[in-house]
Coordinates of C-alpha atoms in Angstrom, one line a residue:
X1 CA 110.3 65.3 123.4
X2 CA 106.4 64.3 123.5
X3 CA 104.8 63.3 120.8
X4 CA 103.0 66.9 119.7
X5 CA 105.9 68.7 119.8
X6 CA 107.5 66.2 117.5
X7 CA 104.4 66.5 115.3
X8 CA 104.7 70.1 115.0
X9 CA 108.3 70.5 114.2
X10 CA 107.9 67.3 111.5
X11 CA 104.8 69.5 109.6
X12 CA 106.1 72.8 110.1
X13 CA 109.7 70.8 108.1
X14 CA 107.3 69.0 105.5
X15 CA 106.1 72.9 104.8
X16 CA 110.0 74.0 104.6
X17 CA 110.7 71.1 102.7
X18 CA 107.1 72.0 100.1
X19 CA 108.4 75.9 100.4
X20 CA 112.0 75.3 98.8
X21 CA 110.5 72.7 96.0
X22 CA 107.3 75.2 95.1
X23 CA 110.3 78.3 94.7
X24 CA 113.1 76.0 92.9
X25 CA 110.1 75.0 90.0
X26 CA 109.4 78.9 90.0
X27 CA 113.4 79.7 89.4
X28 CA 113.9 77.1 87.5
X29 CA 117.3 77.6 85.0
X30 CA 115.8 78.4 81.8
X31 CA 118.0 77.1 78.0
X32 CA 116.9 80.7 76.8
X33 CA 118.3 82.8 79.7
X34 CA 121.6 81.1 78.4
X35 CA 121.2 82.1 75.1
X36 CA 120.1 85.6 75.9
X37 CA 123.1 86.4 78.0
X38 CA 124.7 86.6 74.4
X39 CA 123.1 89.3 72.7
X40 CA 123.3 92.6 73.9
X41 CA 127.0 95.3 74.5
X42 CA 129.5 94.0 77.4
X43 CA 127.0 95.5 80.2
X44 CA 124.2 93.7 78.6
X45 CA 125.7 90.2 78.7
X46 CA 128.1 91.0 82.0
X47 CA 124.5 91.6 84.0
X48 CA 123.1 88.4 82.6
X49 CA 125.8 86.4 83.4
X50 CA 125.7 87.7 86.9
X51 CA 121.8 86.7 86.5
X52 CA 123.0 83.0 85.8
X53 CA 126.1 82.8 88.6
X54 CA 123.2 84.1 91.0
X55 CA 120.9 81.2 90.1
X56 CA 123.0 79.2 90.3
X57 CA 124.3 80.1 93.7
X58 CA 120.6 79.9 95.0
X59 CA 120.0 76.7 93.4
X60 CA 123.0 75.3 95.5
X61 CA 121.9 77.2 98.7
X62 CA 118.1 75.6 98.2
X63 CA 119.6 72.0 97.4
X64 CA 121.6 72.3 101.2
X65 CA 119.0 73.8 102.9
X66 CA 116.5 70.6 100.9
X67 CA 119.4 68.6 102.5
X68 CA 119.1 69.9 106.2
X69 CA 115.1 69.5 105.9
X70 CA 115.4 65.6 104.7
X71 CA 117.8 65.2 107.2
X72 CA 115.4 66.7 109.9
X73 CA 112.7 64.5 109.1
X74 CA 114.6 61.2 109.2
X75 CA 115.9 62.3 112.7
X76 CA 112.5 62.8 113.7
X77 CA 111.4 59.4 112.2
X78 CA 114.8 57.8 113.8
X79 CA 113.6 59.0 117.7
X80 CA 117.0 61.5 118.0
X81 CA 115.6 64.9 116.8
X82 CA 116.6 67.5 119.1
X83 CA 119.4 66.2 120.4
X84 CA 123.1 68.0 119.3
X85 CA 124.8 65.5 116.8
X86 CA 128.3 67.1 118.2
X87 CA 127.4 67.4 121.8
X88 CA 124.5 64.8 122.1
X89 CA 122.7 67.5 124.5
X90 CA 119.1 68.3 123.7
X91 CA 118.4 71.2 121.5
X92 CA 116.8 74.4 123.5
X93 CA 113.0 75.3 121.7
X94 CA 114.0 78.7 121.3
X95 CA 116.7 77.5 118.9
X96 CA 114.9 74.6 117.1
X97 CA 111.5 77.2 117.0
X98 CA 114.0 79.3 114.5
X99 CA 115.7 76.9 113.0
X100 CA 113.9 73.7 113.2
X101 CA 116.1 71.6 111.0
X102 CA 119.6 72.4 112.7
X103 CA 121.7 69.4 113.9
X104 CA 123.6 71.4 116.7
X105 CA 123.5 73.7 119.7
X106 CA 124.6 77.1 119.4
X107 CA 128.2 76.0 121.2
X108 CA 128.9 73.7 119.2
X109 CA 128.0 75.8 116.1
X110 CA 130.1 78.3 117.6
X111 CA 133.2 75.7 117.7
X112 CA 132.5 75.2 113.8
X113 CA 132.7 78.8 113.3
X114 CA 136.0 79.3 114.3
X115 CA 137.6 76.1 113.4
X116 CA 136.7 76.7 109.7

């Protein structure tokens, strides 16, 4: 992979990677939304605690996804972006254009799939 392509994947991961920090300080888990998930009938404090499990949930869905990014940009820095960590075939654009910090081809994702 030349050089420019290598620089545009690595920015266009940096702004992923800025993306899911800038949203995770906006949705940060507040002390107070804890403590008003107690007042209120059943309804009241069953929504809020869906509230909090679904916070939660996207906290742990951003911290992978963080995860996938760092990982990205140390392949890149490494020399072996682009390359299938299963297969060790190179990575079509198409697929790293959508998902830029994948670590497989679509076969091999496919093979997960179905062995989970």
């Amino acid at each position: 992979m030349r050089k420019a392509e290598l620089r545009k994947y690595k920015e266009a991961l940096m702004g992923k990677r800025e993306e899911i920090l800038t949203a995770g300080t906006r949705k940060a888990f507040r002390e107070e939304d804890m403590d008003s998930a107690r007042k209120g009938d059943f309804g009241d404090q069953s929504s809020e605690d869906v509230a909090v499990y679904v916070n939660i949930h996207r906290k742990q869905n951003d911290a992978k996804l963080l995860r996938a990014v760092d990982e990205a940009i140390l392949r890149i820095d490494r020399g072996n972006f682009g390359i299938c960590t299963e297969c060790g075939e190179e990575l079509p654009a198409a697929r790293l254009a959508a998902v830029p910090w994948t670590r497989v081809c679509v076969s091999c994702k496919e093979s997960q799939s179905v062995s989970s």
